Coordinates of C-alpha atoms and ligand atoms in Angstrom, one line a residue:
Chain A
X1 CA 191.6 -45.5 177.7
X2 CA 191.1 -46.1 174.0
X3 CA 193.2 -43.1 173.3
X4 CA 196.0 -44.3 175.5
X5 CA 196.1 -47.6 173.6
X6 CA 196.2 -45.7 170.4
X7 CA 199.2 -43.6 171.5
X8 CA 201.1 -46.4 173.1
X9 CA 200.5 -48.7 170.1
X10 CA 201.7 -46.1 167.7
X11 CA 204.7 -45.3 169.9
X12 CA 205.7 -48.9 170.1
X13 CA 205.8 -49.4 166.4
X14 CA 207.8 -46.2 165.8
X15 CA 210.2 -47.3 168.5
X16 CA 210.6 -50.8 167.2
X17 CA 211.3 -49.6 163.6
X18 CA 213.5 -46.8 164.7
X19 CA 215.6 -49.0 166.9
X20 CA 215.9 -51.5 164.1
X21 CA 217.1 -48.9 161.6
X22 CA 219.5 -47.4 164.1
X23 CA 221.1 -50.7 164.9
X24 CA 221.7 -51.3 161.2
X25 CA 224.2 -48.6 161.3
X26 CA 226.3 -50.0 164.1
X27 CA 229.4 -48.0 163.2
X28 CA 227.5 -44.7 163.8
X29 CA 226.2 -46.0 167.1
X30 CA 229.7 -46.7 168.4
X31 CA 231.1 -43.5 167.1
X32 CA 228.3 -41.7 168.9
X33 CA 229.0 -43.4 172.3
X34 CA 232.7 -42.6 171.9
X35 CA 231.9 -39.1 171.1
X36 CA 229.8 -38.8 174.2
X37 CA 232.5 -40.3 176.4
X38 CA 235.2 -38.0 175.0
X39 CA 233.1 -34.9 174.9
X40 CA 231.5 -35.0 178.3
X41 CA 234.3 -36.9 179.9
X42 CA 236.8 -34.2 178.9
X43 CA 234.5 -31.6 180.3
X44 CA 234.1 -33.5 183.5
X45 CA 237.9 -33.9 183.9
X46 CA 238.5 -30.2 183.1
X47 CA 236.2 -29.2 185.9
X48 CA 238.1 -31.4 188.2
X49 CA 241.4 -29.9 187.1
X50 CA 240.4 -26.2 186.9
X51 CA 238.2 -25.9 189.9
X52 CA 240.8 -28.0 191.9
X53 CA 243.5 -25.6 190.8
X54 CA 241.6 -22.5 192.0
X55 CA 240.2 -24.2 195.1
X56 CA 236.5 -23.3 194.7
X57 CA 234.2 -21.8 192.1
X58 CA 231.8 -19.4 193.7
X59 CA 232.2 -21.3 196.9
X60 CA 231.7 -24.7 195.3
X61 CA 234.4 -27.3 195.4
X62 CA 235.5 -29.3 192.4
X63 CA 233.4 -32.3 193.2
X64 CA 230.3 -30.2 193.9
X65 CA 230.7 -28.5 190.5
X66 CA 231.1 -31.9 189.0
X67 CA 227.8 -32.9 190.6
X68 CA 226.1 -29.8 189.1
X69 CA 227.5 -30.7 185.7
X70 CA 226.4 -34.3 185.8
X71 CA 222.9 -33.6 187.0
X72 CA 222.5 -31.1 184.2
X73 CA 223.8 -33.6 181.6
X74 CA 221.6 -36.4 182.9
X75 CA 218.4 -34.4 182.7
X76 CA 219.5 -33.0 179.4
X77 CA 220.0 -36.5 177.9
X78 CA 216.6 -37.5 179.1
X79 CA 215.0 -34.4 177.6
X80 CA 216.9 -35.1 174.3
X81 CA 215.6 -38.7 174.2
X82 CA 212.1 -37.4 174.0
X83 CA 212.4 -34.1 172.4
X84 CA 215.5 -33.8 170.3
X85 CA 213.6 -34.8 167.1
X86 CA 211.0 -32.2 167.8
X87 CA 213.7 -29.6 168.2
X88 CA 215.8 -30.6 165.3
X89 CA 213.4 -31.8 162.6
X90 CA 210.0 -30.3 163.3
X91 CA 211.0 -26.7 162.4
X92 CA 212.1 -27.9 159.0
X93 CA 208.8 -29.7 158.5
X94 CA 206.9 -26.6 159.5
X95 CA 208.9 -24.5 157.0
X96 CA 208.6 -26.8 154.0
X97 CA 205.0 -27.8 154.5
X98 CA 205.6 -31.5 155.5
X99 CA 203.8 -30.7 158.7
X100 CA 200.6 -31.0 156.8
X101 CA 200.7 -34.7 157.3
X102 CA 200.9 -34.4 161.1
X103 CA 197.8 -32.2 161.1
X104 CA 195.7 -34.8 159.3
X105 CA 196.5 -37.5 161.9
X106 CA 193.9 -38.4 164.5
X107 CA 196.4 -37.5 167.2
X108 CA 197.5 -34.5 169.2
X109 CA 200.0 -33.0 166.8
X110 CA 202.6 -32.4 169.5
X111 CA 202.4 -35.9 170.8
X112 CA 202.6 -37.2 167.2
X113 CA 205.7 -35.2 166.5
X114 CA 207.3 -36.4 169.7
X115 CA 206.7 -40.1 169.3
X116 CA 207.4 -40.1 165.6
X117 CA 210.9 -38.7 166.2
X118 CA 211.7 -40.2 169.6
X119 CA 215.4 -41.0 169.7
X120 CA 215.7 -44.4 171.4
X121 CA 219.4 -44.6 171.1
X122 CA 219.8 -41.5 173.3
X123 CA 219.0 -43.9 176.2
X124 CA 222.7 -44.9 175.9
X125 CA 223.5 -41.3 176.8
X126 CA 221.1 -41.4 179.7
X127 CA 222.9 -44.4 181.1
X128 CA 226.2 -42.6 180.8
X129 CA 224.6 -39.6 182.5
X130 CA 223.5 -41.8 185.4
X131 CA 227.1 -43.1 185.7
X132 CA 228.3 -39.5 185.9
X133 CA 225.9 -38.6 188.7
X134 CA 226.8 -41.7 190.7
X135 CA 230.5 -41.0 190.3
X136 CA 230.0 -37.4 191.5
X137 CA 228.1 -38.5 194.6
X138 CA 230.8 -41.1 195.2
X139 CA 233.6 -38.5 195.0
X140 CA 231.6 -36.3 197.4
X141 CA 231.2 -39.2 199.8
X142 CA 227.5 -38.5 200.1
X143 CA 225.3 -41.5 200.7
X144 CA 221.6 -40.9 199.9
X145 CA 218.8 -42.2 202.0
X146 CA 215.9 -43.9 200.3
X147 CA 213.8 -40.8 200.6
X148 CA 216.6 -38.6 199.1
X149 CA 217.1 -41.1 196.3
X150 CA 213.5 -40.8 195.5
X151 CA 213.7 -37.0 195.6
X152 CA 216.8 -37.1 193.3
X153 CA 214.8 -39.1 190.7
X154 CA 212.0 -36.4 190.9
X155 CA 214.6 -33.7 190.6
X156 CA 216.2 -35.3 187.5
X157 CA 212.7 -35.7 185.9
X158 CA 211.9 -32.1 186.8
X159 CA 215.2 -31.0 185.3
X160 CA 214.5 -33.0 182.2
X161 CA 211.1 -31.3 182.0
X162 CA 212.6 -27.8 182.3
X163 CA 215.2 -28.5 179.6
X164 CA 212.6 -30.3 177.5
X165 CA 210.2 -27.4 178.0
X166 CA 212.8 -25.1 176.6
X167 CA 213.4 -27.4 173.6
X168 CA 209.6 -27.3 173.0
X169 CA 209.6 -23.6 173.3
X170 CA 212.4 -23.2 170.7
X171 CA 210.7 -25.7 168.4
X172 CA 207.5 -23.6 168.5
X173 CA 209.5 -20.5 167.4
X174 CA 209.2 -21.7 163.8
X175 CA 205.5 -21.2 163.9
X176 CA 205.9 -17.6 164.8
X177 CA 209.0 -16.5 163.1
X178 CA 209.3 -15.9 159.4
X179 CA 211.7 -17.8 157.3
X180 CA 214.5 -20.0 158.7
X181 CA 216.4 -18.7 161.7
X182 CA 219.4 -20.8 162.6
X183 CA 220.4 -18.2 165.1
X184 CA 217.4 -18.8 167.3
X185 CA 218.4 -22.4 167.6
X186 CA 221.9 -21.9 168.6
X187 CA 220.7 -19.6 171.5
X188 CA 219.3 -22.6 173.3
X189 CA 222.6 -24.5 173.3
X190 CA 224.4 -21.4 174.7
X191 CA 221.8 -20.7 177.4
X192 CA 221.8 -24.2 178.6
X193 CA 225.6 -24.2 179.2
X194 CA 224.9 -21.5 181.9
X195 CA 223.4 -24.2 184.3
X196 CA 226.6 -26.2 184.3
X197 CA 228.2 -23.7 186.8
X198 CA 227.0 -22.5 190.1
X199 CA 224.8 -19.5 189.3
X200 CA 226.3 -17.7 192.2
X201 CA 229.2 -16.7 190.0
X202 CA 226.9 -14.7 187.6
X203 CA 225.8 -11.1 188.1
X204 CA 222.4 -10.7 189.7
X205 CA 220.4 -10.1 186.5
X206 CA 221.7 -13.4 185.2
X207 CA 220.7 -15.1 188.4
X208 CA 217.2 -13.7 188.1
X209 CA 217.0 -14.6 184.5
X210 CA 218.0 -18.2 185.2
X211 CA 215.5 -18.5 188.1
X212 CA 212.5 -16.7 186.8
X213 CA 212.6 -16.4 183.1
X214 CA 214.5 -19.4 181.8
X215 CA 214.6 -21.4 185.0
X216 CA 217.7 -23.4 184.3
X217 CA 218.9 -22.9 187.8
X218 CA 216.3 -25.4 189.0
X219 CA 217.9 -28.1 186.9
X220 CA 220.9 -28.5 189.1
X221 CA 221.9 -25.5 191.2
X222 CA 219.0 -25.3 193.6
X223 CA 218.5 -29.0 194.1
X224 CA 222.2 -29.6 194.5
X225 CA 222.1 -27.2 197.5
X226 CA 219.6 -29.6 199.1
X227 CA 221.8 -32.7 198.5
X228 CA 225.0 -31.0 199.6
X229 CA 223.4 -29.1 202.5
X230 CA 224.6 -25.8 201.1
X231 CA 222.9 -22.5 201.9
X232 CA 224.1 -19.8 199.4
X233 CA 220.6 -18.9 198.4
X234 CA 221.6 -15.6 197.1
X235 CA 218.7 -13.3 196.9
X236 CA 216.1 -16.1 196.7
X237 CA 214.1 -18.0 199.2
X238 CA 215.5 -21.4 200.5
X239 CA 212.2 -23.1 199.4
X240 CA 213.5 -23.1 195.9
X241 CA 215.7 -26.1 196.5
X242 CA 212.5 -28.3 196.7
X243 CA 210.6 -26.8 193.7
X244 CA 212.4 -28.4 190.7
X245 CA 209.7 -31.0 190.0
X246 CA 206.9 -28.4 190.2
X247 CA 208.8 -25.9 188.1
X248 CA 209.5 -28.6 185.5
X249 CA 205.9 -29.5 185.2
X250 CA 204.9 -25.8 184.8
X251 CA 207.5 -25.1 182.2
X252 CA 206.7 -28.1 180.1
X253 CA 203.0 -27.5 180.2
X254 CA 203.4 -23.8 179.3
X255 CA 205.7 -24.6 176.5
X256 CA 203.4 -27.3 175.1
X257 CA 200.4 -24.9 175.3
X258 CA 202.4 -22.3 173.4
X259 CA 203.4 -24.9 170.8
X260 CA 199.8 -26.0 170.2
X261 CA 198.8 -22.3 169.9
X262 CA 201.4 -21.9 167.3
X263 CA 199.6 -24.3 165.0
X264 CA 197.1 -21.5 164.2
X265 CA 199.9 -19.6 162.6
X266 CA 200.9 -22.5 160.4
X267 CA 200.7 -21.6 156.7
X268 CA 201.7 -24.8 155.0
X269 CA 203.3 -24.2 151.6
X270 CA 202.0 -23.7 148.1
X271 CA 201.8 -26.9 146.0
Chain B
X1 CA 177.9 -33.6 154.3
X2 CA 180.5 -31.1 153.3
X3 CA 179.3 -27.5 153.7
X4 CA 181.5 -24.6 152.6
X5 CA 180.1 -21.1 153.2
X6 CA 181.7 -17.9 152.0
X7 CA 185.1 -19.2 152.7
X8 CA 188.2 -17.1 152.0
X9 CA 191.8 -17.6 152.7
X10 CA 194.5 -15.0 152.6
X11 CA 198.3 -15.5 152.9
X12 CA 200.9 -13.0 153.9
X13 CA 203.6 -13.0 151.3
X14 CA 206.9 -11.7 152.4
X15 CA 209.6 -10.0 150.5
X16 CA 213.2 -11.1 150.9
X17 CA 215.3 -8.8 153.0
X18 CA 218.8 -7.6 152.1
X19 CA 221.6 -6.5 154.3
X20 CA 222.6 -7.8 157.8
X21 CA 220.4 -5.5 159.9
X22 CA 217.4 -6.2 157.7
X23 CA 218.0 -9.9 157.9
X24 CA 218.0 -9.8 161.7
X25 CA 215.0 -7.6 161.8
X26 CA 213.2 -9.8 159.3
X27 CA 212.9 -12.7 161.7
X28 CA 210.2 -10.7 163.4
X29 CA 208.9 -8.3 160.9
X30 CA 209.0 -8.1 157.1
X31 CA 207.3 -6.1 154.4
X32 CA 204.4 -8.2 153.2
X33 CA 201.6 -8.2 150.7
X34 CA 198.2 -9.9 151.2
X35 CA 197.7 -12.7 148.7
X36 CA 194.1 -14.0 148.4
X37 CA 194.3 -17.6 147.5
X38 CA 190.5 -18.4 147.9
X39 CA 187.7 -15.8 147.8
X40 CA 184.2 -16.3 149.0
X41 CA 183.7 -19.9 148.0
X42 CA 180.4 -21.7 148.7
X43 CA 179.4 -25.3 147.9
X44 CA 177.6 -28.3 149.5
X45 CA 178.5 -31.8 148.8
X46 CA 176.2 -34.8 149.5
X47 CA 177.2 -38.2 150.7
X48 CA 178.5 -40.5 148.0
X49 CA 179.2 -37.7 145.4
X50 CA 182.2 -37.8 143.2
X51 CA 183.3 -34.3 142.7
X52 CA 186.1 -33.0 140.3
X53 CA 187.7 -29.8 141.6
X54 CA 189.5 -28.2 138.8
X55 CA 191.2 -25.0 137.8
X56 CA 194.6 -23.9 136.5
X57 CA 197.8 -23.8 138.6
X58 CA 197.5 -21.4 141.5
X59 CA 193.7 -21.4 141.3
X60 CA 193.3 -22.3 145.0
X61 CA 192.5 -26.0 144.8
X62 CA 195.1 -27.2 147.3
X63 CA 194.3 -24.3 149.6
X64 CA 190.7 -25.4 149.7
X65 CA 191.6 -29.0 150.3
X66 CA 193.8 -28.0 153.1
X67 CA 191.1 -26.0 154.8
X68 CA 188.7 -29.0 154.4
X69 CA 191.2 -31.3 156.0
X70 CA 191.9 -29.0 158.9
X71 CA 195.5 -28.1 157.9
X72 CA 194.7 -24.4 157.3
X73 CA 192.3 -22.1 159.1
X74 CA 190.1 -20.0 156.8
X75 CA 190.5 -16.3 157.0
X76 CA 186.8 -15.9 156.7
X77 CA 183.6 -18.0 156.3
X78 CA 182.9 -21.4 157.7
X79 CA 183.3 -25.0 156.9
X80 CA 181.7 -28.1 158.2
X81 CA 182.5 -31.7 157.3
X82 CA 180.0 -34.1 158.8
X83 CA 179.0 -31.4 161.2
X84 CA 182.6 -30.9 162.4
X85 CA 184.6 -27.7 161.9
X86 CA 187.9 -29.2 160.6
X87 CA 190.4 -26.8 161.9
X88 CA 188.9 -26.6 165.4
X89 CA 188.3 -30.3 165.9
X90 CA 191.2 -31.6 164.0
X91 CA 191.5 -35.1 165.5
X92 CA 187.8 -35.8 165.2
X93 CA 187.9 -34.6 161.6
X94 CA 190.9 -36.7 160.8
X95 CA 189.0 -39.9 161.7
X96 CA 186.4 -39.1 159.1
X97 CA 188.6 -38.2 156.2
X98 CA 191.4 -39.7 154.1
X99 CA 193.8 -37.3 152.4
X100 CA 196.2 -37.9 149.5
X101 CA 198.5 -35.2 148.3
X102 CA 200.1 -36.2 145.0
X103 CA 203.2 -34.2 145.8
X104 CA 203.7 -35.7 149.3
X105 CA 203.8 -39.1 150.8
X106 CA 202.2 -40.4 154.0
X107 CA 204.5 -43.4 154.0
X108 CA 207.5 -43.8 156.1
X109 CA 210.7 -43.9 154.1
X110 CA 212.5 -46.7 155.8
X111 CA 209.6 -48.9 156.5
X112 CA 208.0 -51.5 154.2
X113 CA 204.6 -50.5 153.0
X114 CA 203.0 -53.2 155.2
X115 CA 204.5 -51.6 158.3
X116 CA 203.2 -48.2 157.4
X117 CA 199.8 -49.8 157.2
X118 CA 200.2 -51.3 160.6
X119 CA 201.2 -47.9 162.0
X120 CA 197.9 -46.5 160.6
X121 CA 196.0 -49.4 162.1
X122 CA 197.2 -48.3 165.6
X123 CA 197.0 -44.6 164.9
X124 CA 193.4 -44.8 163.7
X125 CA 192.4 -47.6 166.1
X126 CA 191.1 -49.7 163.2
X127 CA 189.4 -52.9 164.3
X128 CA 191.5 -55.9 163.4
X129 CA 189.0 -57.6 161.0
X130 CA 188.3 -54.4 159.1
X131 CA 192.0 -53.8 158.8
X132 CA 192.7 -57.3 157.5
X133 CA 189.9 -57.1 155.0
X134 CA 190.9 -53.7 153.7
X135 CA 194.6 -54.7 153.3
X136 CA 193.6 -57.7 151.4
X137 CA 191.1 -55.9 149.2
X138 CA 193.2 -52.9 148.5
X139 CA 196.3 -55.0 147.8
X140 CA 194.2 -56.8 145.2
X141 CA 192.5 -53.9 143.5
X142 CA 195.7 -51.8 143.4
X143 CA 197.9 -54.7 142.6
X144 CA 200.3 -54.1 145.4
X145 CA 201.4 -57.8 146.1
X146 CA 204.7 -57.3 144.4
X147 CA 205.9 -54.4 146.5
X148 CA 204.0 -54.4 149.7
X149 CA 206.9 -55.9 151.6
X150 CA 209.5 -53.5 150.2
X151 CA 210.8 -50.4 151.9
X152 CA 209.2 -47.3 150.6
X153 CA 212.4 -45.8 149.4
X154 CA 212.7 -48.6 146.8
X155 CA 209.3 -48.0 145.2
X156 CA 208.5 -46.2 141.9
X157 CA 206.3 -43.2 141.9
X158 CA 203.3 -45.1 140.7
X159 CA 203.8 -47.8 143.4
X160 CA 204.1 -45.1 146.1
X161 CA 201.0 -43.4 145.0
X162 CA 199.0 -46.6 145.1
X163 CA 200.2 -47.3 148.6
X164 CA 199.4 -43.7 149.6
X165 CA 195.9 -44.1 148.3
X166 CA 195.5 -47.4 150.2
X167 CA 196.8 -46.0 153.4
X168 CA 194.5 -43.0 153.3
X169 CA 191.5 -45.4 153.0
X170 CA 192.4 -48.1 155.5
X171 CA 190.1 -46.7 158.2
X172 CA 187.1 -46.5 155.9
X173 CA 186.7 -42.8 156.0
X174 CA 183.4 -41.5 154.7
X175 CA 185.2 -38.6 152.9
X176 CA 188.4 -38.6 150.9
X177 CA 190.3 -35.7 149.4
X178 CA 192.7 -36.4 146.6
X179 CA 194.9 -33.6 145.5
X180 CA 196.5 -34.4 142.1
X181 CA 196.7 -38.2 142.9
X182 CA 197.6 -39.0 139.3
X183 CA 200.3 -36.4 138.7
X184 CA 203.3 -37.8 137.0
X185 CA 202.0 -41.4 136.7
X186 CA 201.9 -43.7 133.7
X187 CA 198.7 -44.9 132.1
X188 CA 198.6 -48.2 133.9
X189 CA 199.0 -46.6 137.4
X190 CA 196.4 -44.0 136.5
X191 CA 194.0 -46.6 135.4
X192 CA 194.5 -48.6 138.6
X193 CA 193.9 -45.5 140.7
X194 CA 190.7 -44.5 138.8
X195 CA 189.4 -48.0 139.1
X196 CA 190.1 -48.1 142.8
X197 CA 188.4 -44.8 143.5
X198 CA 185.2 -45.8 141.6
X199 CA 185.2 -49.2 143.3
X200 CA 185.5 -47.7 146.8
X201 CA 182.8 -45.2 146.1
X202 CA 180.5 -47.9 144.9
X203 CA 181.1 -50.2 147.8
X204 CA 181.2 -47.7 150.7
X205 CA 179.4 -44.7 149.3
X206 CA 182.6 -42.7 150.0
X207 CA 182.4 -39.0 149.1
X208 CA 185.3 -38.0 146.9
X209 CA 186.7 -34.7 146.0
X210 CA 189.5 -34.9 143.5
X211 CA 191.7 -32.3 141.9
X212 CA 193.7 -33.1 138.8
X213 CA 194.9 -31.6 135.6
X214 CA 194.1 -34.8 133.7
X215 CA 190.6 -34.4 132.4
X216 CA 190.4 -38.1 131.7
X217 CA 190.4 -38.6 135.5
X218 CA 187.4 -36.2 135.7
X219 CA 185.5 -37.8 132.8
X220 CA 186.0 -41.3 134.1
X221 CA 185.4 -40.7 137.8
X222 CA 183.2 -37.6 138.4
X223 CA 179.6 -36.7 138.0
X224 CA 180.0 -33.2 139.3
X225 CA 182.4 -30.5 138.4
X226 CA 183.5 -27.5 140.4
X227 CA 185.6 -25.0 138.6
X228 CA 187.7 -22.3 140.2
X229 CA 190.1 -19.8 138.9
X230 CA 192.0 -17.1 140.8
X231 CA 190.4 -18.2 144.0
X232 CA 186.8 -17.7 142.7
X233 CA 184.2 -20.2 141.9
X234 CA 183.1 -20.2 138.2
X235 CA 181.0 -23.3 137.8
X236 CA 179.5 -25.9 140.1
X237 CA 177.2 -28.5 138.7
X238 CA 176.7 -31.6 136.6
X239 CA 179.6 -32.6 134.4
X240 CA 177.4 -33.4 131.3
X241 CA 175.5 -30.1 131.7
X242 CA 178.8 -28.3 131.8
X243 CA 179.9 -30.0 128.5
X244 CA 176.7 -29.1 126.9
X245 CA 176.6 -25.6 128.0
X246 CA 180.2 -24.5 127.4
X247 CA 181.3 -27.1 125.0
X248 CA 178.5 -28.4 122.8
X249 CA 180.6 -27.9 119.7
X250 CA 180.7 -31.0 117.5
X251 CA 182.4 -31.9 114.3
X252 CA 180.8 -34.6 112.1
X253 CA 182.5 -36.3 109.2
X254 CA 180.0 -37.9 106.9
X255 CA 180.6 -40.0 103.8
X256 CA 177.6 -40.7 101.6
X257 CA 176.9 -43.0 98.6
X258 CA 175.8 -40.5 96.1
X259 CA 178.3 -38.2 94.5
X260 CA 177.2 -34.8 95.5
X261 CA 176.2 -33.5 98.9
X262 CA 174.2 -30.4 98.5
X263 CA 171.4 -29.4 100.8
X264 CA 172.8 -27.6 103.8
X265 CA 171.3 -27.0 107.2
X266 CA 171.3 -23.3 108.1
X267 CA 172.6 -24.1 111.6
X268 CA 175.6 -26.1 110.5
X269 CA 178.8 -24.8 108.9
X270 CA 181.0 -26.6 106.5
X271 CA 184.6 -27.2 107.3
X272 CA 185.6 -29.3 104.4
X273 CA 183.8 -30.7 101.4
X274 CA 184.6 -33.2 98.7
X275 CA 182.3 -35.0 96.2
X276 CA 180.9 -37.6 98.6
X277 CA 182.4 -36.5 101.9
X278 CA 181.6 -33.5 104.1
X279 CA 182.9 -32.2 107.4
X280 CA 180.5 -30.0 109.3
X281 CA 180.5 -28.2 112.5
X282 CA 177.7 -27.4 114.8
X283 CA 176.7 -26.6 118.3
X284 CA 174.2 -28.5 120.4
X285 CA 172.7 -25.3 121.7
X286 CA 171.5 -24.5 118.2
X287 CA 171.0 -27.9 116.8
X288 CA 171.5 -31.2 118.7
X289 CA 174.0 -33.7 117.4
X290 CA 171.2 -36.2 116.9
X291 CA 169.2 -33.8 114.8
X292 CA 172.2 -32.9 112.7
X293 CA 172.9 -36.6 111.9
X294 CA 169.2 -37.1 111.3
X295 CA 169.2 -34.3 108.8
X296 CA 171.8 -35.9 106.6
X297 CA 170.4 -39.4 107.2
X298 CA 167.0 -38.3 105.7
X299 CA 168.6 -36.9 102.6
X300 CA 171.4 -39.3 101.9
X301 CA 172.5 -42.8 102.3
X302 CA 175.3 -42.6 104.8
X303 CA 178.1 -45.1 104.5
X304 CA 180.5 -43.8 107.1
X305 CA 180.3 -41.3 110.0
X306 CA 182.8 -39.9 112.4
X307 CA 181.8 -37.7 115.4
X308 CA 184.0 -35.5 117.5
X309 CA 182.6 -33.7 120.5
X310 CA 184.5 -31.1 122.4
X311 CA 186.3 -32.5 125.4
X312 CA 186.3 -31.1 128.9
X313 CA 190.0 -30.5 128.3
X314 CA 189.4 -28.3 125.2
X315 CA 186.5 -26.4 127.0
X316 CA 188.7 -25.7 130.0
X317 CA 191.6 -24.6 127.7
X318 CA 189.2 -22.1 126.1
X319 CA 188.0 -20.9 129.5
X320 CA 191.5 -20.5 130.9
X321 CA 192.7 -18.6 127.9
X322 CA 189.6 -16.4 127.9
X323 CA 188.1 -17.5 124.6
X324 CA 185.0 -18.7 126.5
X325 CA 183.6 -16.1 128.9
X326 CA 181.9 -17.4 132.0
X327 CA 179.8 -15.5 134.4
X328 CA 180.5 -16.2 138.1
Ligands
ADP1 N1 201.6 -21.2 152.2 C1 201.4 -20.3 151.3 N2 202.0 -19.0 151.4 C2 201.7 -18.1 150.5 N3 201.0 -18.2 149.4 C3 200.4 -19.4 149.2 C4 200.6 -20.5 150.1 N4 199.9 -21.6 149.6 C5 199.4 -21.2 148.4 N5 199.7 -19.9 148.2 C6 199.2 -19.1 147.0 O1 197.8 -19.2 146.9 C7 197.4 -19.4 145.5 C8 196.6 -20.7 145.5 O2 197.5 -21.8 145.6 P1 197.1 -23.3 145.6 O3 195.9 -23.5 146.4 O4 198.2 -24.2 146.0 O5 196.7 -23.5 144.1 P2 196.4 -24.8 143.2 O6 196.5 -26.0 144.1 O7 195.0 -24.6 142.6 O8 197.4 -24.9 142.2 C9 198.7 -19.4 144.7 O9 198.8 -18.1 144.2 C10 199.8 -19.7 145.7 O10 201.0 -19.0 145.3
MG2 MG1 197.6 -27.7 144.1

């Protein structure tokens, strides 16, 4: 209990100050929102045009692919809100020795890194992501029961945990790798894009990879099957459409455990 | 309170790769050498002690401090601080210690100093009354009133260092590690910091380990000296004893009333001599300073006297350059 108070109190102060600083730069904030709308909006519209033109993509209609895309974006923005700082800034701190400070705090180092670099303004992206998911369901003419609505929320959280887990995993790489490795970090961005399409269009090894090794298929492909009543389960069991929250939890916990293990490898820097 | 037993720390030092293939390969494997930063170090520190931890650049001071604070895991040996193994129980250890690295800041760049303090209040779960008292007291001793409400990025080096010292002590840790806290500071800031360390030690019996290259810090603050070089321990003991044993040289300038100084002590050597003034050199291992003065005082009427003893600084310089040999 005491420790919960410690973490929430610290988090609150970081949040307050960070939000204050962020809103001092109002221009950047607006630019950021416009960038989001243009970037993701264009992509959204492209799917509409291209998939519409070819009829279907791997048996999925344009609106269905748009749902895939928006579920992936929504869970991604949630993951970024919490973990983008960890992914972007912590590796640099680990390399230059600034991470020393984190290790002398009476807090779990991973939680400290997360709350000290929490990106509150990303919540604006989350809101835009929610809008995109709602639009997709609207276009599809699917109305969700209360139960399904609840499951959708779990799925989005699960998807955020999967993508977040992978962010944590990549962030931990800097404990194990030598020197700076910009390549490693661009891999994540590329891999993630794979879950914006129905995985049924990929060759089998990629489908296995995205289900078992880097389970991005659980972010939107499998759960979308549930909401759309689809049944192209490929080589996998139909149960998978319910498993996103569980997979998310496992991926995040495993990544966190690996990250914490990585601390033993930390070398600081001479000073 | 602090027990260090046979502790060593090795680092792998990598060579830079060249060529594309080697660069890709080097993310996972590189040629490396083993660098021993600290070798077989032992010491015990009791509550309330003020210990100066000195040695030339690269001696292994920071590495030791990092192992004591739980940042680095020793390659061999064991460490206990208040019964806790720092690198295993990091969070528990963190509550007991305050750390200041002169080269790094604990403060948050965009925040006013006061907000950084509040952040630590939450993080360390400091009871409100203790927090308030400490902020008030530290602000006073370290003269922080003028800048406590300014964002950190606007502060001078000396102001930042004072704030760093304060923040490290807000939770009343029984142990503090100060790694070059006075580096790059002016005389006023240095004096404020020394005063503060002594004051806190007196009030709260705080155990202090300080590394510095400014021997005035050591002479003003510490009772005990630990000397390391190339990762090995060379001396651990009382500061005065160290001075006597390795320094002990003194130079006395004496002016007398009569016009010729003649009798000479066999243990003293003459550096300079005029009709009524003599400069002599001795070593306290052979003849104590008091006896030397007494010798002249018995034979002459002294009108003026000047004494210069060797400083820690000069002794260390002689040790580092090898003109004094020490056994480990
Ligand atoms: N992170 C590190 N990686 C490799 N070598 C290091 C690292 N930290 C320190 N060293 C080496 O260990 C030795 C001791 O360093 P350090 O403890 O920083 O010395 P000091 O603080 O006494 O100046 C130096 O030779 C330094 O180059
Ligand atoms: Mg150092």
